[in-house]
Structures are given as structure tokens and as C-alpha cells.
mmCIF file of C-alpha atoms in Angstrom:
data_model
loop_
_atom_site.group_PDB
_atom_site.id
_atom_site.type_symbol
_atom_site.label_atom_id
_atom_site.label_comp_id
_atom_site.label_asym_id
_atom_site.label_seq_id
_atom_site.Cartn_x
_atom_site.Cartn_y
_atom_site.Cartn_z
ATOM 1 C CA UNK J 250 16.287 -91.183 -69.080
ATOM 2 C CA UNK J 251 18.024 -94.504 -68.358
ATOM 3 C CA UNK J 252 15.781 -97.023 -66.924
ATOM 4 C CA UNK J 253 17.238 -99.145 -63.982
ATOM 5 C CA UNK J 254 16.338 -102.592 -63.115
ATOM 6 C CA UNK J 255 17.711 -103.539 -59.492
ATOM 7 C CA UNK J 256 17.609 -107.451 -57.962
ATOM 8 C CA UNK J 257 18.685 -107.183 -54.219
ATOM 9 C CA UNK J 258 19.452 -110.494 -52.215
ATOM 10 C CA UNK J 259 19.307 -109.586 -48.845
ATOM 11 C CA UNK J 260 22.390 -110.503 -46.746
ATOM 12 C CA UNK J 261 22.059 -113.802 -43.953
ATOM 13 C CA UNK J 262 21.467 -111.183 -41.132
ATOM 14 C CA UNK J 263 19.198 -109.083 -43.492
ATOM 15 C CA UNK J 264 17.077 -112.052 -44.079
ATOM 16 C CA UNK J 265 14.096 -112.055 -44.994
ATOM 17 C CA UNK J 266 13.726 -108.736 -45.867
ATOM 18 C CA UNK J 267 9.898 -107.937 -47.000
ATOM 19 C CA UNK J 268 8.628 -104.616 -48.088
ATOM 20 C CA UNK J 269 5.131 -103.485 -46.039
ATOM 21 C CA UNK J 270 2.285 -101.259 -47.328
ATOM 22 C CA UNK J 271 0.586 -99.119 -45.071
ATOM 23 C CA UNK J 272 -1.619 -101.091 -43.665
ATOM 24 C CA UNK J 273 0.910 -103.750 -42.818
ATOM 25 C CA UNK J 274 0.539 -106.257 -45.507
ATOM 26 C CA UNK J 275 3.336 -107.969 -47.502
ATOM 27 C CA UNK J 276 1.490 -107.527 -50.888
ATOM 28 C CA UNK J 277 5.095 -107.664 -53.429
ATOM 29 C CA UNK J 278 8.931 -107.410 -53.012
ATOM 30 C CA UNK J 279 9.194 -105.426 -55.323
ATOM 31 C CA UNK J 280 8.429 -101.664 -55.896
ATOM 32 C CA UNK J 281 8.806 -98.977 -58.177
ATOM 33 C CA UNK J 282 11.337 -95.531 -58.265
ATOM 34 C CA UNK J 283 9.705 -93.008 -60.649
ATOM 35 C CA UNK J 284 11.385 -91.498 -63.734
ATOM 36 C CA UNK J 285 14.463 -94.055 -62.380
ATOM 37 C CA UNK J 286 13.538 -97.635 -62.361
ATOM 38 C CA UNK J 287 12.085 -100.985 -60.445
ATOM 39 C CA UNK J 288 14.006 -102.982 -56.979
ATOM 40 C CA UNK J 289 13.005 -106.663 -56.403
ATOM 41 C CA UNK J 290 14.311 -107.762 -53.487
ATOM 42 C CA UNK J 291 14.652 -111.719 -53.349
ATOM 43 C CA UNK J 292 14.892 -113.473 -50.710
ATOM 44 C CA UNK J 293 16.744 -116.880 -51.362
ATOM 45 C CA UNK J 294 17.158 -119.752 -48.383
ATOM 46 C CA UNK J 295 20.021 -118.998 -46.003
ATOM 47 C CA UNK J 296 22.648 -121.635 -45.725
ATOM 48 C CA UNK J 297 23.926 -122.569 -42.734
ATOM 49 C CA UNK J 298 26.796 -120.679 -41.244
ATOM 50 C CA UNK J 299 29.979 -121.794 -42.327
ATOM 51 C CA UNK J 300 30.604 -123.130 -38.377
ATOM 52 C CA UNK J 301 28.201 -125.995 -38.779
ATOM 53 C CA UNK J 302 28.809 -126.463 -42.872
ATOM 54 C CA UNK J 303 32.277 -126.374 -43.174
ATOM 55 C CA UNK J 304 32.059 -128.248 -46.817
ATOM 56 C CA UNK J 305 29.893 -125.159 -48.038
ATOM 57 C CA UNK J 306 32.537 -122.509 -49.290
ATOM 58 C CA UNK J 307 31.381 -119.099 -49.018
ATOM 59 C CA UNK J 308 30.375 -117.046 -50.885
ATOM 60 C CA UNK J 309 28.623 -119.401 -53.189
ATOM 61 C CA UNK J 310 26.471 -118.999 -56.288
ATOM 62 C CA UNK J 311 22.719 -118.909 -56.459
ATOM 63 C CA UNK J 312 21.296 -118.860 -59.897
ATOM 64 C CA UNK J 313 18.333 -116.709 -60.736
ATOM 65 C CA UNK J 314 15.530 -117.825 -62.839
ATOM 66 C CA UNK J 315 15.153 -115.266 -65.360
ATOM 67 C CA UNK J 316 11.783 -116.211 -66.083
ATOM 68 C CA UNK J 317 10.623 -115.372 -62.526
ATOM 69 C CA UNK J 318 12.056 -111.861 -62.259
ATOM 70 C CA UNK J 319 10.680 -111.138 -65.702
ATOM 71 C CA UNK J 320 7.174 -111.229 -64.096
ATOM 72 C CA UNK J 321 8.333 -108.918 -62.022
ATOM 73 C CA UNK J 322 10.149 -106.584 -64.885
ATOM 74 C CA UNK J 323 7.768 -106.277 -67.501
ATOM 75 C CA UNK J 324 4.740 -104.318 -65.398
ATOM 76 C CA UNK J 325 7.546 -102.168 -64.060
ATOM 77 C CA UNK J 326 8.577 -101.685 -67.591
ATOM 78 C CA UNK J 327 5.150 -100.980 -68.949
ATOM 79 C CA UNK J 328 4.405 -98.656 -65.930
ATOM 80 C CA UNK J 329 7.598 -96.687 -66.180
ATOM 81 C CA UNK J 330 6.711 -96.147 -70.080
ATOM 82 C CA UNK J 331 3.270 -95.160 -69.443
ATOM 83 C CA UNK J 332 1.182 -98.276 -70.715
ATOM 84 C CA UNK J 333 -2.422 -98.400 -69.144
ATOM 85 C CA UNK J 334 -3.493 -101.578 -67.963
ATOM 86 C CA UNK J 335 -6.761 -102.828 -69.842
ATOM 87 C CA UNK J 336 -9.170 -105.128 -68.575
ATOM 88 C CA UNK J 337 -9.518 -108.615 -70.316
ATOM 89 C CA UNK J 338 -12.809 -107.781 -71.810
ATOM 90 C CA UNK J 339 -10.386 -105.117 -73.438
ATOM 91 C CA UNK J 340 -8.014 -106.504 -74.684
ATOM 92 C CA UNK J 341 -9.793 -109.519 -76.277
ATOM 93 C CA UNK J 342 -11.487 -106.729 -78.159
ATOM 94 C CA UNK J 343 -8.249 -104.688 -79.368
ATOM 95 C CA UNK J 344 -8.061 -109.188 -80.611
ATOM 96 C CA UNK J 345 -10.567 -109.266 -82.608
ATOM 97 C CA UNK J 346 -10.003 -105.975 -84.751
ATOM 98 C CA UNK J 347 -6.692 -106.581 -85.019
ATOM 99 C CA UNK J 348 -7.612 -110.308 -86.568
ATOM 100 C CA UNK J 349 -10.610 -108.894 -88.654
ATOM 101 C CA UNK J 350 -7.987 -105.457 -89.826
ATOM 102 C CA UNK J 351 -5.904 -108.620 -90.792
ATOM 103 C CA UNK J 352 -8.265 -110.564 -92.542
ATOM 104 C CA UNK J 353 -9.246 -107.110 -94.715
ATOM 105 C CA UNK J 354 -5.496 -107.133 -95.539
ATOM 106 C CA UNK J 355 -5.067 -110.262 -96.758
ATOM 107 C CA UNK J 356 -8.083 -109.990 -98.653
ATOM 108 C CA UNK J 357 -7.453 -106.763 -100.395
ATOM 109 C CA UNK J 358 -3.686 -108.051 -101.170
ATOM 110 C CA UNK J 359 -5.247 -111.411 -102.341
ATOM 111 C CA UNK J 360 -7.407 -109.430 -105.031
ATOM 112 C CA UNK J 361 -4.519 -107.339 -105.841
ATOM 113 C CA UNK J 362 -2.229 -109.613 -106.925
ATOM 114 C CA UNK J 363 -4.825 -111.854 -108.746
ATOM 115 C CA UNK J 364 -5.770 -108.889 -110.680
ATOM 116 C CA UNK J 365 -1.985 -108.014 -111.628
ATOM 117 C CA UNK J 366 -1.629 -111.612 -112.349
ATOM 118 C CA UNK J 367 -4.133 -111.928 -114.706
ATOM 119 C CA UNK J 368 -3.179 -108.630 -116.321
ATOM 120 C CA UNK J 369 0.261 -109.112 -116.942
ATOM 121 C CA UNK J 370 -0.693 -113.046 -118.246
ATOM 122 C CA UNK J 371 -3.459 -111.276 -120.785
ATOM 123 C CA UNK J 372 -0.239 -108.469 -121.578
ATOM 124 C CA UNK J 373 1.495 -111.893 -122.019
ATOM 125 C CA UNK J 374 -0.513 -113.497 -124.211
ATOM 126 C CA UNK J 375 -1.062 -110.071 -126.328
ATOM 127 C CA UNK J 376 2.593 -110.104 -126.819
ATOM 128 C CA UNK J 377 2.379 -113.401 -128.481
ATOM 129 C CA UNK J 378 -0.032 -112.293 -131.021
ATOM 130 C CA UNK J 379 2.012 -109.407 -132.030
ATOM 131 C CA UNK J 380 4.960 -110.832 -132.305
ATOM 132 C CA UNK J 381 4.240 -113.882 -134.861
ATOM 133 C CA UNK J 382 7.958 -115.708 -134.567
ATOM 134 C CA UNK J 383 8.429 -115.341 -130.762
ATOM 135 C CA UNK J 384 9.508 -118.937 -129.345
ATOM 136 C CA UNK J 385 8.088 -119.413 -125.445
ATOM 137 C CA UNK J 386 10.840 -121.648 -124.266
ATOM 138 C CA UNK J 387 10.161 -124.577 -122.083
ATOM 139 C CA UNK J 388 10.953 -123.380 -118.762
ATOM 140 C CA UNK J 389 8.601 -119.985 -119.530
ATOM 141 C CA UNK J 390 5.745 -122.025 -120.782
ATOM 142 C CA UNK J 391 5.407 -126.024 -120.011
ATOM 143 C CA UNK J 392 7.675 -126.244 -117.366
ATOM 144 C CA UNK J 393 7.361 -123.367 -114.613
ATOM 145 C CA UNK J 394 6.209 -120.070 -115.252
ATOM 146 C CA UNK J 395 3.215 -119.621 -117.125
ATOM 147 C CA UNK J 396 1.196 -122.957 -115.998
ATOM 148 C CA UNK J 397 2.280 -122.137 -112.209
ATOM 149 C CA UNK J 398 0.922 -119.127 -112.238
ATOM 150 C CA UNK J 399 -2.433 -120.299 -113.956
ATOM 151 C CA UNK J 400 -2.617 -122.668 -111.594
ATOM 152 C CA UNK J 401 -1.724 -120.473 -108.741
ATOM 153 C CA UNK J 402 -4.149 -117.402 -109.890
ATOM 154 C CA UNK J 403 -7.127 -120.606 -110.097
ATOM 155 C CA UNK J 404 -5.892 -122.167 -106.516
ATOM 156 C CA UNK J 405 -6.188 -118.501 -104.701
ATOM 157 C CA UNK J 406 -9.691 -118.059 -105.854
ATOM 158 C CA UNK J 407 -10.816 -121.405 -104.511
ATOM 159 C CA UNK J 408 -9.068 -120.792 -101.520
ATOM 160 C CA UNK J 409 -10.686 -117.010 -101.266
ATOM 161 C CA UNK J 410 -13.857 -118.282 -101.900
ATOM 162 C CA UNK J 411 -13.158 -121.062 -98.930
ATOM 163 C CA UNK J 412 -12.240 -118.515 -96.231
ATOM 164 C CA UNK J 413 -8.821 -119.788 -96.397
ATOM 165 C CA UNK J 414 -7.174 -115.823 -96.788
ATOM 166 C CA UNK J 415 -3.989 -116.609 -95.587
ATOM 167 C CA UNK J 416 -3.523 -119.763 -97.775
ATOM 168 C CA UNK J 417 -5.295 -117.611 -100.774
ATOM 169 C CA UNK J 418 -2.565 -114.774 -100.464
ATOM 170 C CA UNK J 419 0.367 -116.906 -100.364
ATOM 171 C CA UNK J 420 -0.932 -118.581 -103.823
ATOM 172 C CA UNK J 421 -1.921 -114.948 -105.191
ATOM 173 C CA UNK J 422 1.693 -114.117 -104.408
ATOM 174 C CA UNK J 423 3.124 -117.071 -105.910
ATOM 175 C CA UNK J 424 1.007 -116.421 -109.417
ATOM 176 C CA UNK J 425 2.049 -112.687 -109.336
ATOM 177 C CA UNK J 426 6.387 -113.845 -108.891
ATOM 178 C CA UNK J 427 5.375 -116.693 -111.563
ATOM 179 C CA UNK J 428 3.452 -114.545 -114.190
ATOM 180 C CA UNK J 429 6.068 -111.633 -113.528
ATOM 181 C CA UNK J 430 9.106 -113.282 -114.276
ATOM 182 C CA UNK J 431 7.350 -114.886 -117.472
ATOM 183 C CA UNK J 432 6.330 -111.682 -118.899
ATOM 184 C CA UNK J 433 10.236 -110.354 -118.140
ATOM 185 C CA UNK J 434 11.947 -113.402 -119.022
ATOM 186 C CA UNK J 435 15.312 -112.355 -121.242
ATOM 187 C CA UNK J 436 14.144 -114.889 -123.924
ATOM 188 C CA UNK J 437 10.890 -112.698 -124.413
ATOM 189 C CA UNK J 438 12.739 -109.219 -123.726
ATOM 190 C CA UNK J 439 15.121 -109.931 -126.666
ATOM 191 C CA UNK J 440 12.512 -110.196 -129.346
ATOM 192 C CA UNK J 441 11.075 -107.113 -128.108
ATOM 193 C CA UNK J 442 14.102 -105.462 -128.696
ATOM 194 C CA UNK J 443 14.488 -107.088 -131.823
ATOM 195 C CA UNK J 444 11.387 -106.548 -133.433
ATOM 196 C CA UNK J 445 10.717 -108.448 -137.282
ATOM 197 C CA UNK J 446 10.482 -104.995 -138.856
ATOM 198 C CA UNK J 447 13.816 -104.000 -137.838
ATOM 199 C CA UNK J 448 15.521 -107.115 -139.471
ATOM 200 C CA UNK J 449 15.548 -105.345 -142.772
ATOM 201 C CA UNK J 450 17.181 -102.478 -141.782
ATOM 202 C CA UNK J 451 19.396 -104.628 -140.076
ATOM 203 C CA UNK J 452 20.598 -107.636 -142.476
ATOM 204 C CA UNK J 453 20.327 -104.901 -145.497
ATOM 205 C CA UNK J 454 24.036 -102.825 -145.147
ATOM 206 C CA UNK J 455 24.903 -106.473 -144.762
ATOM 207 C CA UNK J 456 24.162 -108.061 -147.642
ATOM 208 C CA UNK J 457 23.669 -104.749 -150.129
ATOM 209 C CA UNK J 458 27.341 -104.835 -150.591
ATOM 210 C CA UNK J 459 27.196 -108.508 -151.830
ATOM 211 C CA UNK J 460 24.269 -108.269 -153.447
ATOM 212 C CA UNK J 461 24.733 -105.624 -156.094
ATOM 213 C CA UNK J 462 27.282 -107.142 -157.536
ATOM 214 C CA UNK J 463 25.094 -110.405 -157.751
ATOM 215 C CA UNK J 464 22.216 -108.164 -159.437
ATOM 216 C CA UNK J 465 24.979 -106.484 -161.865
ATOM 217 C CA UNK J 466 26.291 -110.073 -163.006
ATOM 218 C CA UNK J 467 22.981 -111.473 -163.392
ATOM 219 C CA UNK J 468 21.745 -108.382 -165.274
ATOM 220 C CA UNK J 469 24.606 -108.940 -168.053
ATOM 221 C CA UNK J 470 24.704 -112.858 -168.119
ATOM 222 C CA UNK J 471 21.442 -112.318 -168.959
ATOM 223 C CA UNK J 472 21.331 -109.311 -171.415
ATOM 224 C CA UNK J 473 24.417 -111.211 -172.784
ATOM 225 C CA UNK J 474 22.246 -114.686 -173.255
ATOM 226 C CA UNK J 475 19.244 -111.948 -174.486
ATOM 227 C CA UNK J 476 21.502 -110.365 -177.300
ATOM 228 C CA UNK J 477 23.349 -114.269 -178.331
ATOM 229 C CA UNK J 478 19.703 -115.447 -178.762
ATOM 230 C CA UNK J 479 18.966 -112.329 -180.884
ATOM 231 C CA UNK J 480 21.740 -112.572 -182.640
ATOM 232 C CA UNK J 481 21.491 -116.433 -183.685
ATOM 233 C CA UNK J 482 17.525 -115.840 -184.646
ATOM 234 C CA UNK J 483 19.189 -113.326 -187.324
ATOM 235 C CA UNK J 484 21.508 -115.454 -188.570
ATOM 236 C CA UNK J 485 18.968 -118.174 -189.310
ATOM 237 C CA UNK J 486 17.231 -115.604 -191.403
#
């Protein structure tokens, strides 16, 4: 169902208009409809009739403070929803789990990522063992990714160990992006594509068809030099 939210100014002869409980008291001005919505009435200062304030022209403008009616709204809201009202003791409580749940959460997440940075640095660093001619350009190595996250993966566990968890995670998130986009840098992920043990089957339709022809003419330069020398030696005798 649509909720409905009502602010009634009472008219000059209407004024004040209060609403009474049963035993007589003015408690609120407000009051609730169920399964249909909330009326405030407010009661604003009546001007003076327009016979003794003829410079007043009527009807005039009164602005409502938002804030003020809000009050008003929200427990109407939260009653018309069915949200039970909890005592203070209560809801500093609900507080505290939901800051310890938190601090579990960033904890967990902190170790995560540390443990994914470290992993995928060690994967890192296993690649560059295997791969004898791979080149770590600057901005991979020196410059930005692999001594950020280093540093970031060392600054998080100082921090954890501190109690600083929110501080911690942001740095364990910062070494993860860092140690991530090293390991999947397009400089590295050509090489691995490339591999030295494919080169040969690579460069060798290449240069086969250039290089026979090399091999032939060496072959009979140097039988020919072979069977001049052989030749000459005979001659001598």
C-alpha cells in the first residue's frame, strides 16, 4: 500500500488546533492512520487580519522546516513498517557487534589479500627463473609495481599487528592491485606466449630456405678447394 504523509495548517479561525488523548492531555500533533499513513497538524502564528495589516497580502507563504517535520515522519515511518523500538541499552549492543562483525571482516580480507599477494609475487618471481631472457621493464619492477606491492604487503602487516585494520586492509588491497597487474603486465604475458623453445620452430621455415643454399655452396667451394689441393699435391709428385 501507498504510504501517506499529511501536514495540516489549521485555518485563522481553526487556530490552534491541538489533538487530545483521553485523559485530556496535549501529548503530540500528530497521529497515526493505520495501513494509510501519519497527519501533523502545525500550528503556525496567525497574522493579523488583513483590516488592521493592510501591507500583509493574503494568502502569504510560510516556509516549513523540513528538519522539524522529519522528527515527526520518521517514527511514523518506522511504525507504519513495523520497526520495534529498542531501548538504548539495545541498541548500543546491536553497536558493538556490528563494529566487532566489522573488525572480523577487515581482518579476514586483510589476510586474504596478503596471502594472494605474496602468492602471486612468489608465482612472479618463479616465472623469472623459468624464463632466463625475460626483461622486467622499469615501470613493472623499479618504478611501481613490484616494490609497491612489497612495500604495501610489509606496511599491512605492521599495521595488522598495530590494530590499525582499516588502515591494514586498504594497504593489503593496494599490494594485491600492485602485485596483480605485475604478474599480468603485457610485457610479461608476451614472453609467455613466446616461449625460447618455440623460437626454433619459428625462425627455422624462415631461414631454411636461405640457408640450404648457403650449406650447398659452402659444401662445393669447399670439396672444390679439397679436390685443387689434391690435385696440386699430385702434381708435385
Amino acid at each position: 500500500p501507498i504510504l501517506n504523509f499529511v501536514v495540516y495548517i489549521p485555518t485563522r479561525q481553526q487556530s490552534p488546533l491541538n489533538v487530545f488523548d483521553q485523559s485530556g492531555k496535549s501529548r503530540t500533533n500528530s497521529f497515526l492512520v493505520p495501513r494509510w499513513g501519519g497527519i501533523i497538524i502545525k500550528n503556525v502564528e496567525t497574522p493579523p487580519p488583513p483590516a488592521i495589516n493592510k501591507t500583509l497580502e493574503f494568502p502569504f507563504d510560510y516556509e516549513i522546516q523540513l528538519k522539524e517535520l522529519f522528527s515527526v515522519v520518521v517514527p511514523q515511518l518506522k511504525v507504519l513498517l513495523g520497526f520495534k523500538r529498542l531501548d538504548s541499552h539495545r541498541i548500543l549492543m546491536m553497536m558493538m557487534m556490528m563494529i566487532q562483525e566489522l573488525d572480523v571482516w577487515l581482518t579476514e580480507h586483510t589476510i586474504e589479500n596478503i596471502g594472494k599477494s605474496s602468492a602471486t609475487l612468489n608465482s612472479l618471481s618463479q616465472l623469472l627463473n623459468h624464463i632466463s631472457n625475460i626483461v622486467i621493464n622499469d615501470d613493472v619492477g623499479d618504478q611501481v609495481y613490484v616494490n609497491l606491492a612489497v612495500s604495501s604487503v610489509e606496511n599491512s602487516l605492521k599495521l595488522l599487528k598495530d590494530g590499525s585494520l582499516k588502515e591494514a586492509y586498504l594497504a593489503s588491497r593496494q599490494a594485491l592491485q600492485s602485485s596483480e597487474k605485475a604478474f599480468f603486465d603485457p610485457s610479461l604475458l608476451e614472453l609467455l606466449y613466446f616461449p625460447e623453445d618455440q623460437k626454433f620452430a619459428i625462425y627455422i621455415p624462415l631461414f631454411l630456405p636461405v640457408g640450404i643454399p648457403v650449406v650447398c655452396s659452402a659444401f662445393q667451394a669447399f670439396k672444390y678447394f679439397k679436390n685443387k689441393k689434391f690435385g696440386l699435391k699430385q702434381h708435385n709428385d
